[in-house]
Amino acid sequence: MERDLLIYNSLSRAKERFTPLHPGHVGMYVCGPTVYGDAHLGHARPAITFDILYRYLTHLGYKVRYVRNITDVGHLEHDADEGEDKIAKKARLEQLEPMEVVQMYLNRYHRDVDALNVLPPSIEPHASGHIIEQIEYIKKILEAGYAYESCGSVYFDVEKYNKDHNYGKLSGRNIEDLISSTRSLDGQQEKRNPLDFALWKKASPEHIMHWPSPWSEGFPGWHLECSTMGTKYLGETFDIHGGGLDLMFPHHECEIAQSVAAQGHEAVRYWMHNNMITINGKKMGKSYGNFITLEEFYQGSHPLLTQAYSPMVIRFFILMAHYRSTVDFSNEALQAAEKALMKILDGYRRLMNLKPAEKSSVEVPDFMEQCYQAMDDDLNTPQVIATLFEACRIINQATDGGAQLSAEDLENLRLLFTTFLVDILGIRVSADADSADSMKAYEGAVDLLLEVRNNAKAAKDWATSDLIRDQLKALGFNIKDTKNGVEWHLD
């Protein structure tokens, strides 16, 4: 399907018409998790954002090779070049093998994002499984003259690179400003310049994870893995590189410099970044100690939560905001997302039960085209959701007897929900969005209450009848007595 898809390219700071490098094929690389702890809401946003992009490109007919890396070596505690490896530290504290830590948290990450209905990538390479490739990549940078060896470590020469190219082009930073702001940092004695970043670090005697290299027994720098694995699996030039906005500098900036130094040209055509999830205006993350794990959301076990939230509520909450906008977490915002999702799911349920009329008594807009236009405009999921709500309004009119819908209009509405709610937004369709059994239980519970209310009315027990009606109304249900029985839906 030919669509004029516009995506925001962080490199040009503008929307650009997406044209794949190879017709019909898309190469997409996304920075995945560093597996030294449980996944939190901040991890969910890039997973869901680029799942949407993956789903939409696939829906449009592209064959997508989606690579999402696993950082399991070289991510140091204090900054990109200094401190203890985060996984090694976890292994030391818990008396485990480093790869045991990696596998334990990777299993949990997969469990948590699977619950969010995030599709698995085409390839999920580990940094530790590509040490040889990273060593060869460093050799190319050394041969090009943009790196130097110092005390068994190898550093990228940022200042020399900047004379020939433009370090800071992705984030818009100026190298003079960067040098002045980093000059006073300690632990930089091996570097010619405080901005230089490690390509290879000589391991200290207590460092658990290390490999042989031409320079020392050591380990690769954090930035190197993505340049190496992106090239290995997607080629020297590929279409899309994604990740969180916090990775734009220095991680993605360093990737650009590495690829230009090693290959003579940039590797990525379109850079895409999702914005942050904040809590009280501050980024949610492990380093700030203000994160809530996905498991805590699912179980409602965190002090800031007043209840458990299903994975689909979390997914819907994230999709209600554009991926480039900041989302500020609050329990009230999650409750609003839950109520909104229930309304759409209720509309879907009612749609499936509608019987066609000979002709429609209301005009049904081309909701499909409206949703396509929203998705083509830089993946505008909030506008897609708004369009689905408008479709629900017509569905509720038809269910309540205020409108009739033809077979053709019903078929188009069902296709709308199947395509955009289920296939592209990735919402599992059930009452709490977890399973078909939950949908049946939800409907059965409401129907049972209404049956109790009917029995109370028949017995002229108006107090009980009114109590059930008022309590359901307070929960957001619209109860309507008709000649064919009681109709209900969520307002």
CSV table of C-alpha atoms in Angstrom, one decimal:
chain,number,residue,atom,x,y,z
A,1,MET,CA,0.0,0.0,0.0
A,2,GLU,CA,1.5,3.3,-1.1
A,3,ARG,CA,1.3,5.9,1.7
A,4,ASP,CA,3.1,9.3,2.0
A,5,LEU,CA,4.5,8.6,5.4
A,6,LEU,CA,6.1,11.6,7.2
A,7,ILE,CA,8.4,10.9,10.1
A,8,TYR,CA,10.3,13.3,12.3
A,9,ASN,CA,14.0,13.0,11.5
A,10,SER,CA,16.0,14.2,14.6
A,11,LEU,CA,19.0,14.9,12.4
A,12,SER,CA,17.2,17.5,10.2
A,13,ARG,CA,14.8,18.5,13.1
A,14,ALA,CA,11.9,18.3,10.6
A,15,LYS,CA,9.3,15.9,9.3
A,16,GLU,CA,10.6,14.1,6.2
A,17,ARG,CA,8.9,11.9,3.7
A,18,PHE,CA,10.0,8.4,4.4
A,19,THR,CA,11.6,6.6,1.5
A,20,PRO,CA,13.3,3.3,2.2
A,21,LEU,CA,16.8,2.7,1.0
A,22,HIS,CA,15.7,-0.5,-0.8
A,23,PRO,CA,12.2,-0.6,-2.3
A,24,GLY,CA,9.9,-2.7,-0.2
A,25,HIS,CA,12.5,-3.4,2.5
A,26,VAL,CA,13.2,-1.4,5.7
A,27,GLY,CA,16.1,-1.8,8.0
A,28,MET,CA,15.4,-0.5,11.6
A,29,TYR,CA,17.7,-0.5,14.6
A,30,VAL,CA,16.4,0.4,18.1
A,31,CYS,CA,18.5,0.7,21.3
A,32,GLY,CA,17.2,-2.0,23.6
A,33,PRO,CA,17.6,-2.4,27.4
A,34,THR,CA,20.6,-2.7,29.6
A,35,VAL,CA,19.7,-5.8,31.5
A,36,TYR,CA,20.8,-5.2,35.1
A,37,GLY,CA,17.3,-4.5,36.6
A,38,ASP,CA,13.6,-4.9,36.1
A,39,ALA,CA,11.9,-3.1,33.3
A,40,HIS,CA,10.1,0.1,34.3
A,41,LEU,CA,7.6,2.5,32.6
A,42,GLY,CA,10.5,4.4,31.0
A,43,HIS,CA,11.5,1.1,29.2
A,44,ALA,CA,8.0,0.6,28.1
A,45,ARG,CA,7.8,3.8,26.0
A,46,PRO,CA,10.5,3.1,23.4
A,47,ALA,CA,9.4,-0.6,23.3
A,48,ILE,CA,5.8,0.5,22.5
A,49,THR,CA,6.8,3.5,20.2
A,50,PHE,CA,8.9,1.4,17.9
A,51,ASP,CA,6.5,-1.5,18.1
A,52,ILE,CA,3.9,0.9,16.6
A,53,LEU,CA,6.4,1.9,13.8
A,54,TYR,CA,7.2,-1.8,13.2
A,55,ARG,CA,3.5,-2.7,13.0
A,56,TYR,CA,2.6,0.2,10.7
A,57,LEU,CA,5.5,-0.3,8.3
A,58,THR,CA,4.6,-4.0,8.1
A,59,HIS,CA,1.0,-3.2,7.6
A,60,LEU,CA,1.9,-0.9,4.7
A,61,GLY,CA,3.5,-3.9,3.0
A,62,TYR,CA,7.2,-3.3,3.8
A,63,LYS,CA,9.4,-6.2,4.8
A,64,VAL,CA,11.0,-4.9,8.0
A,65,ARG,CA,14.2,-6.2,9.5
A,66,TYR,CA,13.9,-4.9,13.1
A,67,VAL,CA,17.1,-5.2,15.2
A,68,ARG,CA,16.8,-4.4,18.9
A,69,ASN,CA,20.1,-4.8,20.8
A,70,ILE,CA,20.8,-6.0,24.3
A,71,THR,CA,23.5,-4.1,26.2
A,72,ASP,CA,25.1,-6.7,28.5
A,73,VAL,CA,28.7,-5.3,28.6
A,74,GLY,CA,30.4,-2.0,28.7
A,75,HIS,CA,27.7,0.1,30.4
A,76,LEU,CA,29.6,1.6,33.3
A,77,GLU,CA,28.1,2.9,36.5
A,78,HIS,CA,29.4,6.5,36.7
A,79,ASP,CA,29.5,7.6,33.0
A,80,ALA,CA,30.2,6.1,29.6
A,81,ASP,CA,33.9,5.5,30.3
A,82,GLU,CA,34.4,5.4,34.1
A,83,GLY,CA,33.1,3.3,37.0
A,84,GLU,CA,32.1,-0.3,37.5
A,85,ASP,CA,30.2,-2.3,34.9
A,86,LYS,CA,26.5,-2.2,36.0
A,87,ILE,CA,26.0,-5.9,35.2
A,88,ALA,CA,29.2,-7.0,36.8
A,89,LYS,CA,28.3,-5.0,39.9
A,90,LYS,CA,24.9,-6.7,40.1
A,91,ALA,CA,26.6,-10.1,39.7
A,92,ARG,CA,29.1,-9.3,42.5
A,93,LEU,CA,26.4,-8.1,44.9
A,94,GLU,CA,24.1,-11.1,44.2
A,95,GLN,CA,26.9,-13.6,43.9
A,96,LEU,CA,25.9,-14.6,40.4
A,97,GLU,CA,27.7,-15.0,37.1
A,98,PRO,CA,27.3,-11.9,34.9
A,99,MET,CA,25.5,-13.8,32.2
A,100,GLU,CA,23.2,-15.2,34.8
A,101,VAL,CA,22.2,-11.7,35.7
A,102,VAL,CA,21.8,-10.9,32.1
A,103,GLN,CA,19.5,-13.9,31.4
A,104,MET,CA,17.5,-13.4,34.6
A,105,TYR,CA,16.6,-9.7,33.8
A,106,LEU,CA,16.3,-10.4,30.0
A,107,ASN,CA,13.7,-13.1,30.8
A,108,ARG,CA,11.8,-10.6,33.0
A,109,TYR,CA,12.0,-7.9,30.3
A,110,HIS,CA,10.6,-10.2,27.7
A,111,ARG,CA,7.8,-11.3,30.1
A,112,ASP,CA,6.9,-7.7,30.8
A,113,VAL,CA,7.0,-6.3,27.2
A,114,ASP,CA,5.2,-9.4,25.9
A,115,ALA,CA,2.4,-8.6,28.3
A,116,LEU,CA,2.3,-5.1,26.7
A,117,ASN,CA,1.8,-6.9,23.3
A,118,VAL,CA,5.1,-5.7,22.0
A,119,LEU,CA,6.1,-7.8,19.0
A,120,PRO,CA,9.5,-9.5,19.2
A,121,PRO,CA,12.2,-8.0,16.9
A,122,SER,CA,13.6,-9.8,13.9
A,123,ILE,CA,17.1,-10.0,15.6
A,124,GLU,CA,18.0,-9.4,19.2
A,125,PRO,CA,21.8,-9.3,19.3
A,126,HIS,CA,23.9,-9.1,22.5
A,127,ALA,CA,26.9,-6.8,22.8
A,128,SER,CA,28.8,-9.6,24.5
A,129,GLY,CA,28.2,-11.9,21.5
A,130,HIS,CA,29.9,-9.5,19.1
A,131,ILE,CA,33.3,-8.7,20.7
A,132,ILE,CA,35.3,-9.8,17.6
A,133,GLU,CA,33.2,-7.5,15.3
A,134,GLN,CA,33.7,-4.6,17.7
A,135,ILE,CA,37.5,-5.1,17.8
A,136,GLU,CA,37.5,-5.1,14.0
A,137,TYR,CA,35.5,-1.9,13.9
A,138,ILE,CA,38.0,-0.3,16.3
A,139,LYS,CA,40.8,-1.2,14.0
A,140,LYS,CA,39.1,0.6,11.1
A,141,ILE,CA,38.7,3.8,13.2
A,142,LEU,CA,42.4,3.6,14.2
A,143,GLU,CA,43.4,3.1,10.6
A,144,ALA,CA,41.4,6.2,9.6
A,145,GLY,CA,43.3,8.2,12.2
A,146,TYR,CA,40.4,9.1,14.5
A,147,ALA,CA,41.4,7.1,17.5
A,148,TYR,CA,44.5,6.5,19.7
A,149,GLU,CA,45.7,3.9,22.2
A,150,SER,CA,46.5,5.0,25.7
A,151,CYS,CA,47.6,2.7,28.5
A,152,GLY,CA,45.9,-0.3,26.9
A,153,SER,CA,42.6,1.5,26.2
A,154,VAL,CA,41.5,3.0,22.9
A,155,TYR,CA,39.8,6.4,22.7
A,156,PHE,CA,38.0,8.2,19.9
A,157,ASP,CA,39.6,11.5,19.1
A,158,VAL,CA,36.6,13.9,19.1
A,159,GLU,CA,38.5,17.1,18.5
A,160,LYS,CA,40.3,15.7,15.5
A,161,TYR,CA,37.1,14.2,14.1
A,162,ASN,CA,35.3,17.6,14.6
A,163,LYS,CA,38.0,19.4,12.4
A,164,ASP,CA,37.0,17.2,9.5
A,165,HIS,CA,33.3,16.6,10.3
A,166,ASN,CA,30.7,17.9,12.7
A,167,TYR,CA,30.5,16.3,16.1
A,168,GLY,CA,27.3,17.4,17.7
A,169,LYS,CA,25.2,17.6,14.5
A,170,LEU,CA,22.4,15.3,15.9
A,171,SER,CA,22.0,17.0,19.2
A,172,GLY,CA,22.9,20.5,18.1
A,173,ARG,CA,25.7,20.8,20.6
A,174,ASN,CA,28.8,22.9,20.1
A,175,ILE,CA,32.2,21.2,20.8
A,176,GLU,CA,33.7,24.3,22.5
A,177,ASP,CA,30.8,24.4,24.9
A,178,LEU,CA,31.1,20.7,25.6
A,179,ILE,CA,34.9,20.9,26.3
A,180,SER,CA,34.4,23.8,28.7
A,181,SER,CA,31.7,21.9,30.6
A,182,THR,CA,33.7,18.7,31.0
A,183,ARG,CA,37.2,19.9,31.5
A,184,SER,CA,37.1,19.5,35.3
A,185,LEU,CA,36.1,15.9,35.4
A,186,ASP,CA,38.3,13.4,37.2
A,187,GLY,CA,39.5,10.1,36.0
A,188,GLN,CA,40.3,11.4,32.5
A,189,GLN,CA,44.1,11.2,32.7
A,190,GLU,CA,44.4,8.7,29.8
A,191,LYS,CA,42.5,10.9,27.4
A,192,ARG,CA,43.9,13.7,25.2
A,193,ASN,CA,40.6,15.5,25.6
A,194,PRO,CA,37.8,15.1,28.2
A,195,LEU,CA,35.3,14.7,25.3
A,196,ASP,CA,37.1,11.7,23.9
A,197,PHE,CA,35.1,8.5,24.5
A,198,ALA,CA,36.3,4.9,25.0
A,199,LEU,CA,36.2,2.4,22.2
A,200,TRP,CA,38.0,-0.2,24.3
A,201,LYS,CA,38.8,-0.1,28.0
A,202,LYS,CA,41.6,-2.0,29.6
A,203,ALA,CA,40.0,-4.1,32.4
A,204,SER,CA,41.2,-3.5,36.0
A,205,PRO,CA,42.1,-6.7,37.9
A,206,GLU,CA,38.8,-6.9,39.7
A,207,HIS,CA,36.7,-6.4,36.5
A,208,ILE,CA,34.8,-9.6,35.9
A,209,MET,CA,33.9,-9.3,32.2
A,210,HIS,CA,36.9,-9.0,29.9
A,211,TRP,CA,38.2,-10.3,26.6
A,212,PRO,CA,41.6,-10.4,24.8
A,213,SER,CA,42.3,-7.7,22.2
A,214,PRO,CA,45.4,-6.3,20.4
A,215,TRP,CA,45.5,-3.5,23.0
A,216,SER,CA,44.8,-5.2,26.3
A,217,GLU,CA,42.6,-7.7,28.2
A,218,GLY,CA,39.5,-5.5,28.4
A,219,PHE,CA,36.0,-4.7,27.1
A,220,PRO,CA,34.4,-2.5,24.4
A,221,GLY,CA,32.9,0.9,25.1
A,222,TRP,CA,29.2,1.3,25.4
A,223,HIS,CA,28.7,3.3,22.2
A,224,LEU,CA,30.5,0.9,20.0
A,225,GLU,CA,28.1,-2.0,20.1
A,226,CYS,CA,25.3,-0.3,18.2
A,227,SER,CA,27.5,0.9,15.4
A,228,THR,CA,29.0,-2.6,15.0
A,229,MET,CA,25.7,-4.6,15.2
A,230,GLY,CA,23.8,-2.1,13.1
A,231,THR,CA,26.3,-2.5,10.3
A,232,LYS,CA,26.5,-6.3,10.7
A,233,TYR,CA,22.8,-6.9,10.4
A,234,LEU,CA,21.5,-3.9,8.4
A,235,GLY,CA,24.5,-2.9,6.2
A,236,GLU,CA,26.7,0.1,6.1
A,237,THR,CA,23.7,2.3,5.4
A,238,PHE,CA,20.2,1.6,6.8
A,239,ASP,CA,16.9,3.3,7.1
A,240,ILE,CA,15.9,4.0,10.7
A,241,HIS,CA,17.6,4.2,14.1
A,242,GLY,CA,15.4,4.7,17.1
A,243,GLY,CA,15.7,5.1,20.9
A,244,GLY,CA,14.8,7.4,23.8
A,245,LEU,CA,15.6,11.1,23.7
A,246,ASP,CA,18.1,10.6,26.5
A,247,LEU,CA,20.3,8.6,24.1
A,248,MET,CA,20.6,11.4,21.6
A,249,PHE,CA,23.7,12.7,23.4
A,250,PRO,CA,26.2,11.2,23.9
A,251,HIS,CA,25.2,7.7,22.7
A,252,HIS,CA,23.8,8.4,19.2
A,253,GLU,CA,26.1,11.3,18.6
A,254,CYS,CA,29.0,9.0,19.2
A,255,GLU,CA,27.5,6.4,16.9
A,256,ILE,CA,27.4,8.9,14.0
A,257,ALA,CA,31.1,9.8,14.7
A,258,GLN,CA,32.1,6.1,14.8
A,259,SER,CA,30.3,5.2,11.6
A,260,VAL,CA,31.8,8.2,9.7
A,261,ALA,CA,35.3,7.4,11.0
A,262,ALA,CA,35.1,3.7,10.2
A,263,GLN,CA,33.1,3.8,6.9
A,264,GLY,CA,33.7,7.3,5.6
A,265,HIS,CA,29.9,8.1,5.7
A,266,GLU,CA,27.0,8.1,8.1
A,267,ALA,CA,25.1,4.8,8.6
A,268,VAL,CA,21.6,6.1,9.4
A,269,ARG,CA,19.2,7.9,7.2
A,270,TYR,CA,16.4,8.7,9.7
A,271,TRP,CA,16.9,9.2,13.4
A,272,MET,CA,13.8,8.9,15.6
A,273,HIS,CA,13.5,9.5,19.3
A,274,ASN,CA,10.7,9.1,21.7
A,275,ASN,CA,10.4,11.6,24.6
A,276,MET,CA,10.6,10.9,28.3
A,277,ILE,CA,8.1,9.7,30.9
A,278,THR,CA,8.4,12.0,33.9
A,279,ILE,CA,7.2,11.9,37.4
A,280,ASN,CA,6.6,15.3,39.1
A,281,GLY,CA,8.4,16.8,36.1
A,282,LYS,CA,11.5,14.7,36.5
A,283,LYS,CA,12.6,11.9,34.2
A,284,MET,CA,11.6,8.5,35.5
A,285,GLY,CA,14.7,6.2,35.6
A,286,LYS,CA,16.8,3.9,37.7
A,287,SER,CA,19.5,6.6,38.2
A,288,TYR,CA,17.0,8.9,39.8
A,289,GLY,CA,15.4,6.2,42.0
A,290,ASN,CA,11.9,7.3,41.1
A,291,PHE,CA,10.9,4.5,38.8
A,292,ILE,CA,8.0,2.1,39.0
A,293,THR,CA,8.6,-1.3,37.5
A,294,LEU,CA,6.1,-2.8,35.0
A,295,GLU,CA,5.5,-5.7,37.4
A,296,GLU,CA,4.5,-3.2,40.1
A,297,PHE,CA,2.0,-1.6,37.7
A,298,TYR,CA,0.5,-5.0,36.9
A,299,GLN,CA,0.2,-5.9,40.6
A,300,GLY,CA,-0.6,-2.4,42.0
A,301,SER,CA,2.2,-2.9,44.6
A,302,HIS,CA,3.9,0.5,44.4
A,303,PRO,CA,3.0,3.2,47.0
A,304,LEU,CA,2.2,5.7,44.3
A,305,LEU,CA,-0.4,3.4,42.9
A,306,THR,CA,-3.9,3.0,44.3
A,307,GLN,CA,-4.7,-0.1,42.2
A,308,ALA,CA,-3.3,-2.6,39.7
A,309,TYR,CA,-3.3,-1.6,36.0
A,310,SER,CA,-3.5,-4.2,33.2
A,311,PRO,CA,-0.8,-4.1,30.6
A,312,MET,CA,-3.2,-2.8,28.0
A,313,VAL,CA,-4.0,0.2,30.2
A,314,ILE,CA,-0.3,1.0,30.3
A,315,ARG,CA,0.0,0.6,26.6
A,316,PHE,CA,-3.0,2.8,26.0
A,317,PHE,CA,-1.7,5.4,28.4
A,318,ILE,CA,1.5,5.7,26.4
A,319,LEU,CA,-0.3,5.8,23.1
A,320,MET,CA,-2.6,8.6,24.2
A,321,ALA,CA,0.3,11.0,23.9
A,322,HIS,CA,2.4,11.6,20.8
A,323,TYR,CA,5.7,9.7,21.0
A,324,ARG,CA,7.7,13.0,20.8
A,325,SER,CA,5.8,14.6,23.7
A,326,THR,CA,6.6,14.3,27.4
A,327,VAL,CA,4.3,12.1,29.4
A,328,ASP,CA,4.0,13.0,33.1
A,329,PHE,CA,2.9,10.0,35.2
A,330,SER,CA,0.2,10.2,37.8
A,331,ASN,CA,-2.2,7.7,39.3
A,332,GLU,CA,-5.0,9.9,38.1
A,333,ALA,CA,-3.7,9.9,34.5
A,334,LEU,CA,-3.6,6.1,34.5
A,335,GLN,CA,-7.2,6.0,35.9
A,336,ALA,CA,-8.3,8.3,33.1
A,337,ALA,CA,-6.5,6.1,30.5
A,338,GLU,CA,-8.2,3.0,32.0
A,339,LYS,CA,-11.7,4.6,31.7
A,340,ALA,CA,-11.0,5.8,28.1
A,341,LEU,CA,-9.8,2.3,27.1
A,342,MET,CA,-12.9,0.7,28.6
A,343,LYS,CA,-15.1,3.0,26.5
A,344,ILE,CA,-13.4,2.0,23.3
A,345,LEU,CA,-13.5,-1.6,24.2
A,346,ASP,CA,-17.2,-1.3,25.1
A,347,GLY,CA,-17.8,0.3,21.7
A,348,TYR,CA,-16.0,-2.5,20.0
A,349,ARG,CA,-18.1,-5.1,21.9
A,350,ARG,CA,-21.3,-3.3,20.9
A,351,LEU,CA,-20.1,-3.1,17.3
A,352,MET,CA,-19.6,-6.8,17.1
A,353,ASN,CA,-23.2,-7.4,18.4
A,354,LEU,CA,-24.9,-4.9,16.0
A,355,LYS,CA,-27.3,-6.2,13.3
A,356,PRO,CA,-27.3,-4.5,9.9
A,357,ALA,CA,-30.2,-2.4,8.6
A,358,GLU,CA,-31.2,-2.0,5.0
A,359,LYS,CA,-29.5,1.4,4.9
A,360,SER,CA,-27.8,3.8,7.3
A,361,SER,CA,-29.7,6.6,8.8
A,362,VAL,CA,-26.6,8.6,9.7
A,363,GLU,CA,-23.6,9.5,7.6
A,364,VAL,CA,-20.5,7.5,8.6
A,365,PRO,CA,-17.3,9.4,7.8
A,366,ASP,CA,-14.3,7.7,6.2
A,367,PHE,CA,-12.7,6.9,9.5
A,368,MET,CA,-10.2,4.5,7.9
A,369,GLU,CA,-8.7,7.4,5.8
A,370,GLN,CA,-8.7,9.7,8.8
A,371,CYS,CA,-6.7,7.1,10.8
A,372,TYR,CA,-4.3,6.5,7.9
A,373,GLN,CA,-3.7,10.3,7.6
A,374,ALA,CA,-3.0,10.4,11.4
A,375,MET,CA,-0.5,7.6,11.2
A,376,ASP,CA,1.1,9.0,8.1
A,377,ASP,CA,1.6,12.3,10.0
A,378,ASP,CA,4.5,11.0,12.2
A,379,LEU,CA,2.6,8.2,13.9
A,380,ASN,CA,-0.1,10.4,15.5
A,381,THR,CA,-1.6,7.8,17.7
A,382,PRO,CA,-3.6,10.3,19.8
A,383,GLN,CA,-5.5,11.4,16.7
A,384,VAL,CA,-6.1,7.7,15.8
A,385,ILE,CA,-7.6,7.2,19.3
A,386,ALA,CA,-9.7,10.4,18.9
A,387,THR,CA,-11.1,9.0,15.6
A,388,LEU,CA,-11.9,5.7,17.2
A,389,PHE,CA,-13.8,7.6,19.9
A,390,GLU,CA,-15.8,9.3,17.2
A,391,ALA,CA,-16.6,6.0,15.7
A,392,CYS,CA,-17.8,4.7,19.1
A,393,ARG,CA,-20.2,7.7,19.3
A,394,ILE,CA,-22.0,6.4,16.1
A,395,ILE,CA,-21.9,2.8,17.3
A,396,ASN,CA,-23.6,3.9,20.6
A,397,GLN,CA,-26.2,5.7,18.7
A,398,ALA,CA,-27.0,2.6,16.7
A,399,THR,CA,-27.0,0.4,19.7
A,400,ASP,CA,-29.4,2.7,21.6
A,401,GLY,CA,-31.8,2.8,18.7
A,402,GLY,CA,-31.0,6.4,17.7
A,403,ALA,CA,-29.4,5.4,14.4
A,404,GLN,CA,-29.2,2.5,11.9
A,405,LEU,CA,-26.2,1.2,10.1
A,406,SER,CA,-26.0,-0.7,6.8
A,407,ALA,CA,-24.1,-3.9,6.3
A,408,GLU,CA,-21.4,-2.0,4.4
A,409,ASP,CA,-21.0,0.6,7.1
A,410,LEU,CA,-20.9,-2.1,9.8
A,411,GLU,CA,-18.2,-4.0,7.8
A,412,ASN,CA,-16.1,-0.8,7.4
A,413,LEU,CA,-16.4,0.0,11.1
A,414,ARG,CA,-15.3,-3.5,12.0
A,415,LEU,CA,-12.4,-3.3,9.6
A,416,LEU,CA,-11.5,0.1,11.2
A,417,PHE,CA,-11.3,-1.4,14.7
A,418,THR,CA,-9.5,-4.6,13.6
A,419,THR,CA,-7.0,-2.6,11.6
A,420,PHE,CA,-6.2,0.3,13.9
A,421,LEU,CA,-7.2,-0.7,17.4
A,422,VAL,CA,-6.0,-4.3,17.2
A,423,ASP,CA,-3.3,-4.6,14.4
A,424,ILE,CA,-1.6,-1.2,14.5
A,425,LEU,CA,-2.2,0.2,18.0
A,426,GLY,CA,-1.7,-3.4,19.3
A,427,ILE,CA,-4.6,-3.4,21.8
A,428,ARG,CA,-5.8,-6.8,22.9
A,429,VAL,CA,-9.5,-6.6,22.7
A,430,SER,CA,-11.2,-7.6,26.0
A,431,ALA,CA,-12.7,-5.8,28.9
A,432,ASP,CA,-9.5,-5.4,30.9
A,433,ALA,CA,-7.6,-6.2,27.6
A,434,ASP,CA,-6.0,-9.3,29.0
A,435,SER,CA,-8.1,-12.2,27.6
A,436,ALA,CA,-11.3,-13.2,26.1
A,437,ASP,CA,-12.3,-14.9,29.3
A,438,SER,CA,-12.0,-11.6,31.1
A,439,MET,CA,-14.3,-10.0,28.6
A,440,LYS,CA,-16.9,-12.7,29.3
A,441,ALA,CA,-16.5,-12.3,33.1
A,442,TYR,CA,-16.8,-8.6,32.8
A,443,GLU,CA,-20.0,-8.7,30.7
A,444,GLY,CA,-21.4,-11.5,32.9
A,445,ALA,CA,-20.9,-9.5,36.1
A,446,VAL,CA,-22.7,-6.4,34.7
A,447,ASP,CA,-25.6,-8.6,33.3
A,448,LEU,CA,-25.9,-10.3,36.7
A,449,LEU,CA,-26.2,-6.9,38.5
A,450,LEU,CA,-28.9,-5.8,36.0
A,451,GLU,CA,-30.8,-9.1,36.5
A,452,VAL,CA,-30.8,-8.5,40.3
A,453,ARG,CA,-32.0,-5.0,39.5
A,454,ASN,CA,-34.8,-6.3,37.3
A,455,ASN,CA,-35.9,-8.8,40.0
A,456,ALA,CA,-35.9,-5.9,42.6
A,457,LYS,CA,-38.1,-3.8,40.3
A,458,ALA,CA,-40.5,-6.7,39.8
A,459,ALA,CA,-40.7,-7.1,43.6
A,460,LYS,CA,-41.2,-3.3,43.8
A,461,ASP,CA,-38.0,-3.1,45.8
A,462,TRP,CA,-37.2,0.4,44.4
A,463,ALA,CA,-34.4,1.1,46.9
A,464,THR,CA,-32.3,-1.9,45.7
A,465,SER,CA,-33.2,-1.1,42.1
A,466,ASP,CA,-32.2,2.5,42.4
A,467,LEU,CA,-29.0,1.7,44.3
A,468,ILE,CA,-27.7,-0.7,41.6
A,469,ARG,CA,-28.6,1.9,38.9
A,470,ASP,CA,-26.9,4.7,40.8
A,471,GLN,CA,-23.8,2.8,41.6
A,472,LEU,CA,-23.3,1.6,38.0
A,473,LYS,CA,-23.8,5.1,36.8
A,474,ALA,CA,-21.2,6.4,39.3
A,475,LEU,CA,-18.8,3.8,37.8
A,476,GLY,CA,-19.4,5.3,34.3
A,477,PHE,CA,-22.1,2.9,33.0
A,478,ASN,CA,-25.1,4.2,31.0
A,479,ILE,CA,-28.1,2.0,31.8
A,480,LYS,CA,-31.2,2.3,29.5
A,481,ASP,CA,-34.5,0.4,29.8
A,482,THR,CA,-35.9,-0.4,26.4
A,483,LYS,CA,-38.8,-2.5,25.1
A,484,ASN,CA,-36.3,-5.2,24.3
A,485,GLY,CA,-34.7,-5.2,27.7
A,486,VAL,CA,-31.9,-3.4,29.4
A,487,GLU,CA,-29.1,-1.9,27.3
A,488,TRP,CA,-25.8,-0.8,28.9
A,489,HIS,CA,-22.5,0.7,27.8
A,490,LEU,CA,-19.8,2.8,29.3
A,491,ASP,CA,-20.1,6.6,29.0
